[in-house]
mmCIF file of C-alpha atoms in Angstrom:
data_model
loop_
_atom_site.group_PDB
_atom_site.id
_atom_site.type_symbol
_atom_site.label_atom_id
_atom_site.label_comp_id
_atom_site.label_asym_id
_atom_site.label_seq_id
_atom_site.Cartn_x
_atom_site.Cartn_y
_atom_site.Cartn_z
ATOM 1 C CA MET N 1 94.771 110.263 139.076
ATOM 2 C CA GLU N 2 92.802 108.522 141.676
ATOM 3 C CA LYS N 3 89.760 110.375 143.015
ATOM 4 C CA ILE N 4 90.017 111.194 146.973
ATOM 5 C CA ILE N 5 86.944 110.686 148.767
ATOM 6 C CA GLN N 6 85.751 113.333 151.184
ATOM 7 C CA GLU N 7 84.692 111.638 154.397
ATOM 8 C CA ARG N 8 82.596 114.514 155.513
ATOM 9 C CA TYR N 9 81.117 115.640 152.356
ATOM 10 C CA VAL N 10 77.680 116.503 153.702
ATOM 11 C CA GLN N 11 77.818 117.351 157.324
ATOM 12 C CA LEU N 12 74.930 118.150 159.745
ATOM 13 C CA GLU N 13 76.380 119.489 163.101
ATOM 14 C CA ASN N 14 74.124 119.642 166.198
ATOM 15 C CA ILE N 15 71.059 120.310 164.228
ATOM 16 C CA ASP N 16 67.936 121.545 166.202
ATOM 17 C CA MET N 17 64.718 122.342 164.144
ATOM 18 C CA THR N 18 61.815 123.937 165.839
ATOM 19 C CA PHE N 19 58.587 125.174 164.137
ATOM 20 C CA PHE N 20 56.773 127.937 165.322
ATOM 21 C CA THR N 21 52.905 127.690 164.777
ATOM 22 C CA LYS N 22 49.776 129.292 165.776
ATOM 23 C CA LYS N 23 49.250 126.255 168.244
ATOM 24 C CA GLY N 24 52.768 127.016 169.794
ATOM 25 C CA THR N 25 56.094 125.708 169.049
ATOM 26 C CA PHE N 26 56.843 121.998 167.865
ATOM 27 C CA GLU N 27 60.457 120.725 168.242
ATOM 28 C CA ALA N 28 61.027 118.430 165.382
ATOM 29 C CA LEU N 29 64.713 117.730 165.689
ATOM 30 C CA LYS N 30 67.009 117.882 168.443
ATOM 31 C CA ASP N 31 70.803 117.554 168.264
ATOM 32 C CA VAL N 32 71.242 115.713 164.925
ATOM 33 C CA ASN N 33 74.662 114.895 163.679
ATOM 34 C CA ILE N 34 75.307 113.063 160.596
ATOM 35 C CA SER N 35 78.478 112.903 158.076
ATOM 36 C CA ILE N 36 77.983 111.507 154.630
ATOM 37 C CA ARG N 37 80.790 110.405 152.659
ATOM 38 C CA GLU N 38 81.331 111.622 149.107
ATOM 39 C CA GLY N 39 79.636 109.018 146.637
ATOM 40 C CA GLU N 40 77.731 107.360 149.383
ATOM 41 C CA PHE N 41 74.143 106.228 149.362
ATOM 42 C CA ILE N 42 72.446 107.018 152.768
ATOM 43 C CA SER N 43 68.800 106.000 153.611
ATOM 44 C CA ILE N 44 66.928 107.656 156.524
ATOM 45 C CA ILE N 45 64.275 105.558 157.981
ATOM 46 C CA GLY N 46 62.021 105.761 161.064
ATOM 47 C CA HIS N 47 58.246 106.157 162.136
ATOM 48 C CA SER N 48 56.098 108.892 160.634
ATOM 49 C CA GLY N 49 56.757 112.095 162.442
ATOM 50 C CA CYS N 50 60.311 111.319 163.316
ATOM 51 C CA GLY N 51 61.641 114.156 160.950
ATOM 52 C CA LYS N 52 62.947 112.365 158.089
ATOM 53 C CA SER N 53 61.651 114.639 155.327
ATOM 54 C CA THR N 54 62.843 117.642 157.728
ATOM 55 C CA VAL N 55 66.531 116.398 157.590
ATOM 56 C CA LEU N 56 66.232 116.075 153.657
ATOM 57 C CA ASN N 57 64.604 119.539 153.390
ATOM 58 C CA LEU N 58 67.370 120.976 155.565
ATOM 59 C CA ILE N 59 70.176 119.415 153.296
ATOM 60 C CA GLY N 60 68.258 120.759 150.320
ATOM 61 C CA GLY N 61 68.132 124.255 151.815
ATOM 62 C CA LEU N 62 64.490 124.339 151.838
ATOM 63 C CA LEU N 63 64.579 124.971 155.613
ATOM 64 C CA ARG N 64 67.050 126.726 157.942
ATOM 65 C CA PRO N 65 67.920 125.098 161.247
ATOM 66 C CA THR N 66 66.965 126.738 164.351
ATOM 67 C CA GLN N 67 70.263 125.817 165.543
ATOM 68 C CA GLY N 68 73.405 124.149 164.285
ATOM 69 C CA ASN N 69 75.484 123.952 161.078
ATOM 70 C CA LEU N 70 74.921 122.261 157.613
ATOM 71 C CA PHE N 71 77.809 121.816 154.992
ATOM 72 C CA CYS N 72 78.238 120.457 151.506
ATOM 73 C CA ALA N 73 81.378 119.977 149.693
ATOM 74 C CA GLY N 74 82.895 122.314 152.435
ATOM 75 C CA ARG N 75 80.621 125.179 151.730
ATOM 76 C CA GLU N 76 77.528 126.140 154.237
ATOM 77 C CA ILE N 77 74.244 125.321 153.273
ATOM 78 C CA ALA N 78 72.410 128.626 153.331
ATOM 79 C CA GLY N 79 69.539 127.967 150.800
ATOM 80 C CA PRO N 80 68.451 125.893 147.760
ATOM 81 C CA GLY N 81 70.970 125.488 144.812
ATOM 82 C CA PRO N 82 71.800 123.357 141.941
ATOM 83 C CA ASP N 83 74.449 121.411 143.621
ATOM 84 C CA ARG N 84 71.482 119.647 145.622
ATOM 85 C CA ALA N 85 68.697 118.135 143.471
ATOM 86 C CA ILE N 86 65.677 116.910 145.047
ATOM 87 C CA VAL N 87 63.333 113.991 143.604
ATOM 88 C CA PHE N 88 59.783 114.256 145.339
ATOM 89 C CA GLN N 89 57.161 111.419 145.666
ATOM 90 C CA ASN N 90 55.317 113.397 143.210
ATOM 91 C CA HIS N 91 57.216 113.731 140.038
ATOM 92 C CA SER N 92 56.104 117.473 139.515
ATOM 93 C CA LEU N 93 56.347 117.176 135.773
ATOM 94 C CA LEU N 94 54.740 120.053 133.543
ATOM 95 C CA PRO N 95 52.054 118.357 131.764
ATOM 96 C CA TRP N 96 52.304 120.495 128.377
ATOM 97 C CA LEU N 97 55.923 119.622 127.959
ATOM 98 C CA THR N 98 57.395 116.525 126.785
ATOM 99 C CA CYS N 99 59.768 114.388 128.801
ATOM 100 C CA ALA N 100 62.788 115.804 126.978
ATOM 101 C CA GLU N 101 61.390 119.270 127.597
ATOM 102 C CA ASN N 102 60.903 118.909 131.359
ATOM 103 C CA VAL N 103 64.363 117.788 131.593
ATOM 104 C CA HIS N 104 65.781 120.517 129.339
ATOM 105 C CA LEU N 105 63.837 123.144 131.458
ATOM 106 C CA ALA N 106 66.311 122.303 134.479
ATOM 107 C CA VAL N 107 69.350 121.946 132.284
ATOM 108 C CA GLU N 108 68.740 125.629 130.701
ATOM 109 C CA ARG N 109 68.155 126.825 134.261
ATOM 110 C CA VAL N 110 71.650 125.660 135.583
ATOM 111 C CA PHE N 111 73.778 125.627 132.458
ATOM 112 C CA GLY N 112 71.994 128.007 129.988
ATOM 113 C CA ALA N 113 73.942 131.167 130.898
ATOM 114 C CA LYS N 114 77.407 129.497 129.984
ATOM 115 C CA GLU N 115 76.531 126.875 127.396
ATOM 116 C CA GLY N 116 75.350 126.994 123.884
ATOM 117 C CA LYS N 117 71.950 125.245 122.800
ATOM 118 C CA ALA N 118 73.833 122.265 121.316
ATOM 119 C CA LYS N 119 75.481 121.287 124.710
ATOM 120 C CA LEU N 120 72.190 121.951 126.612
ATOM 121 C CA LYS N 121 70.598 119.466 124.138
ATOM 122 C CA GLN N 122 73.200 116.917 124.586
ATOM 123 C CA ARG N 123 72.848 117.246 128.292
ATOM 124 C CA THR N 124 69.252 116.635 128.242
ATOM 125 C CA GLN N 125 69.624 113.461 125.838
ATOM 126 C CA ASP N 126 72.136 112.255 127.979
ATOM 127 C CA ALA N 127 70.111 112.325 131.105
ATOM 128 C CA ILE N 128 66.989 110.770 129.258
ATOM 129 C CA THR N 129 69.341 107.986 127.977
ATOM 130 C CA LEU N 130 70.693 107.296 131.499
ATOM 131 C CA VAL N 131 67.258 106.558 132.857
ATOM 132 C CA GLY N 132 66.344 104.215 129.829
ATOM 133 C CA LEU N 133 63.777 106.956 128.518
ATOM 134 C CA ALA N 134 65.345 107.671 125.174
ATOM 135 C CA HIS N 135 62.349 106.034 123.361
ATOM 136 C CA ALA N 136 59.942 108.260 125.273
ATOM 137 C CA ALA N 137 61.616 111.503 124.988
ATOM 138 C CA ASP N 138 59.099 113.208 123.088
ATOM 139 C CA LYS N 139 55.946 111.895 125.078
ATOM 140 C CA ARG N 140 53.982 114.004 127.338
ATOM 141 C CA PRO N 141 53.517 113.116 131.121
ATOM 142 C CA ASN N 142 49.914 111.741 130.306
ATOM 143 C CA GLU N 143 51.271 109.443 127.656
ATOM 144 C CA ILE N 144 53.715 107.360 130.119
ATOM 145 C CA SER N 145 53.360 105.252 133.204
ATOM 146 C CA GLY N 146 53.904 106.329 136.866
ATOM 147 C CA GLY N 147 57.167 104.717 136.842
ATOM 148 C CA MET N 148 58.342 106.322 133.768
ATOM 149 C CA LYS N 149 57.417 109.718 135.052
ATOM 150 C CA GLN N 150 59.450 109.117 138.167
ATOM 151 C CA ARG N 151 62.452 108.319 136.058
ATOM 152 C CA VAL N 152 61.716 111.524 134.142
ATOM 153 C CA GLY N 153 62.004 113.088 137.612
ATOM 154 C CA ILE N 154 65.353 111.359 138.466
ATOM 155 C CA ALA N 155 66.669 112.506 134.939
ATOM 156 C CA ARG N 156 65.883 116.125 135.490
ATOM 157 C CA ALA N 157 67.641 116.170 138.802
ATOM 158 C CA LEU N 158 70.653 114.162 137.318
ATOM 159 C CA ALA N 159 70.884 116.472 134.379
ATOM 160 C CA MET N 160 71.731 119.467 136.810
ATOM 161 C CA GLU N 161 74.965 117.648 137.693
ATOM 162 C CA PRO N 162 74.084 118.040 141.395
ATOM 163 C CA LYS N 163 76.836 117.095 144.103
ATOM 164 C CA VAL N 164 74.101 115.535 146.083
ATOM 165 C CA LEU N 165 70.840 113.802 145.136
ATOM 166 C CA LEU N 166 68.002 113.995 147.553
ATOM 167 C CA LEU N 167 65.153 111.588 147.310
ATOM 168 C CA ASP N 168 61.977 112.031 149.258
ATOM 169 C CA GLU N 169 60.183 108.506 149.178
ATOM 170 C CA PRO N 170 60.562 108.620 145.238
ATOM 171 C CA PHE N 171 58.745 105.295 144.700
ATOM 172 C CA GLY N 172 56.301 105.404 147.603
ATOM 173 C CA ALA N 173 53.343 105.876 145.256
ATOM 174 C CA LEU N 174 54.260 103.091 142.946
ATOM 175 C CA ASP N 175 53.000 99.389 142.812
ATOM 176 C CA ALA N 176 55.300 96.831 144.182
ATOM 177 C CA LEU N 177 56.642 95.312 140.846
ATOM 178 C CA THR N 178 57.163 99.049 139.575
ATOM 179 C CA ARG N 179 58.853 99.890 142.672
ATOM 180 C CA ALA N 180 61.260 96.964 142.782
ATOM 181 C CA HIS N 181 62.195 97.599 138.877
ATOM 182 C CA LEU N 182 63.020 101.281 139.542
ATOM 183 C CA GLN N 183 65.015 100.445 142.813
ATOM 184 C CA ASP N 184 67.194 98.000 140.415
ATOM 185 C CA GLU N 185 67.436 100.771 137.801
ATOM 186 C CA LEU N 186 68.346 103.398 140.329
ATOM 187 C CA MET N 187 71.307 101.243 141.639
ATOM 188 C CA GLY N 188 72.795 101.163 138.144
ATOM 189 C CA ILE N 189 72.055 104.880 137.672
ATOM 190 C CA MET N 190 74.005 105.760 140.863
ATOM 191 C CA ALA N 191 76.711 103.560 139.900
ATOM 192 C CA GLN N 192 77.258 105.380 136.743
ATOM 193 C CA SER N 193 76.766 108.935 138.018
ATOM 194 C CA GLY N 194 78.795 108.624 141.168
ATOM 195 C CA CYS N 195 76.543 110.921 142.894
ATOM 196 C CA THR N 196 76.141 111.245 146.572
ATOM 197 C CA ALA N 197 72.673 110.292 147.456
ATOM 198 C CA VAL N 198 70.321 110.729 150.459
ATOM 199 C CA MET N 199 66.966 108.975 150.613
ATOM 200 C CA VAL N 200 63.983 109.059 152.854
ATOM 201 C CA THR N 201 61.990 105.828 152.948
ATOM 202 C CA HIS N 202 59.505 103.747 155.177
ATOM 203 C CA ASP N 203 60.489 100.480 153.251
ATOM 204 C CA VAL N 204 63.170 98.424 155.188
ATOM 205 C CA ASP N 205 63.735 96.286 152.045
ATOM 206 C CA GLU N 206 64.674 99.300 150.020
ATOM 207 C CA ALA N 207 66.869 100.820 152.642
ATOM 208 C CA VAL N 208 69.174 97.599 152.957
ATOM 209 C CA LEU N 209 69.010 96.957 149.076
ATOM 210 C CA LEU N 210 70.106 100.405 148.157
ATOM 211 C CA SER N 211 72.157 101.878 150.748
ATOM 212 C CA ASP N 212 75.707 102.109 152.074
ATOM 213 C CA ARG N 213 74.620 103.196 155.491
ATOM 214 C CA ILE N 214 71.165 103.404 157.205
ATOM 215 C CA VAL N 215 70.390 106.290 159.643
ATOM 216 C CA MET N 216 67.533 105.169 161.980
ATOM 217 C CA MET N 217 65.761 108.187 163.508
ATOM 218 C CA THR N 218 63.958 108.096 167.097
ATOM 219 C CA ASN N 219 60.394 109.137 167.268
ATOM 220 C CA GLY N 220 59.448 112.806 167.383
ATOM 221 C CA PRO N 221 58.877 115.023 168.935
ATOM 222 C CA ALA N 222 62.615 116.032 169.360
ATOM 223 C CA ALA N 223 63.708 113.234 167.199
ATOM 224 C CA THR N 224 67.263 112.558 166.793
ATOM 225 C CA VAL N 225 69.796 109.904 165.258
ATOM 226 C CA GLY N 226 69.216 106.483 167.228
ATOM 227 C CA GLU N 227 71.519 104.327 165.266
ATOM 228 C CA ILE N 228 73.543 104.173 161.953
ATOM 229 C CA LEU N 229 73.801 100.918 160.450
ATOM 230 C CA GLU N 230 76.403 99.958 158.006
ATOM 231 C CA VAL N 231 75.279 97.921 155.130
ATOM 232 C CA ASP N 232 78.395 95.806 154.241
ATOM 233 C CA LEU N 233 77.050 94.025 151.275
ATOM 234 C CA GLU N 234 78.973 93.885 148.014
ATOM 235 C CA ARG N 235 77.823 95.819 145.008
ATOM 236 C CA PRO N 236 76.383 95.104 142.458
ATOM 237 C CA ARG N 237 73.723 93.776 144.247
ATOM 238 C CA LYS N 238 71.163 91.398 142.833
ATOM 239 C CA ARG N 239 67.908 91.257 144.759
ATOM 240 C CA LEU N 240 67.067 87.572 144.049
ATOM 241 C CA GLN N 241 70.296 86.491 145.371
ATOM 242 C CA LEU N 242 70.111 88.834 148.447
ATOM 243 C CA ALA N 243 66.722 87.262 149.449
ATOM 244 C CA GLU N 244 68.556 84.244 150.521
ATOM 245 C CA ASP N 245 71.625 86.058 151.742
ATOM 246 C CA SER N 246 72.057 85.515 155.518
ATOM 247 C CA ARG N 247 74.048 88.922 155.925
ATOM 248 C CA TYR N 248 71.064 90.755 154.091
ATOM 249 C CA ASN N 249 68.500 89.142 156.307
ATOM 250 C CA HIS N 250 70.477 90.126 159.395
ATOM 251 C CA LEU N 251 70.565 93.656 158.463
ATOM 252 C CA ARG N 252 67.169 93.624 157.623
ATOM 253 C CA SER N 253 66.268 92.243 161.129
ATOM 254 C CA GLU N 254 68.253 95.026 162.639
ATOM 255 C CA VAL N 255 66.466 97.778 161.099
ATOM 256 C CA LEU N 256 62.999 95.998 161.980
ATOM 257 C CA LYS N 257 64.224 95.389 165.473
ATOM 258 C CA PHE N 258 64.944 99.038 165.896
ATOM 259 C CA LEU N 259 61.657 100.331 164.405
ATOM 260 C CA TYR N 260 59.621 97.670 166.414
ATOM 261 C CA GLU N 261 61.286 98.872 169.614
ATOM 262 C CA ARG N 262 60.643 102.625 169.013
ATOM 263 C CA HIS N 263 56.994 101.615 168.187
ATOM 264 C CA ALA N 264 56.409 99.629 171.350
ATOM 265 C CA ARG N 265 58.149 102.627 173.286
ATOM 266 C CA LYS N 266 55.580 105.074 171.454
ATOM 267 C CA ALA N 267 52.659 102.869 172.446
ATOM 268 C CA ALA N 268 53.665 102.685 175.936
#
């Protein structure tokens, strides 16, 4: 039976987010509305302080909005849950555990009450294999590279079988070549998993390469959605071919134009 794609799989409706601090109130977001389709890859981009990570944390249930409604797969988002897994810029691996043990920890937490040890082990192995780290399963974090650590973080998130994968600048701390390699790998991983993904990034090329749509945020305070750009490039996408693709370069220019104009307004 053909899968019916939900057009409003993740829904942010009239979201306001105000932080109350000792120095007073800070209105981070104002009237944010975003609809994300099931299986879609969305990037959120904008200048520093535009509330990108705040949007991600709201979807993840780490924050509650001051006003508005949040939904995932038809249910209100009222807090963190295994249906929404987050991959941070810092991989946050436990140094005394192996790669496989770090992944297994998440698997056991989510599925341990209803599945036996053999099934849990298989889930762990499948996730490690999916990110191409079967050869490093028994290594500890200090024995692998930064890029491999980030792949373990992605494997740990996907092992939970989330409905939505949330990525907060997952490759921001990596060198350019490692970053490019992991971007290519992430495209393959997402194609296999079919997971819905929302990624925060500062990198225009990364956003255009990976995304189905790019949500471009206005400057803060009281940031909101400025524009949403449809990335109508065929998949699978090949980095070297896209470098000379006129449509790719047009989309890249549209994002840069938006960011440049926002920077000019902020400077003025």
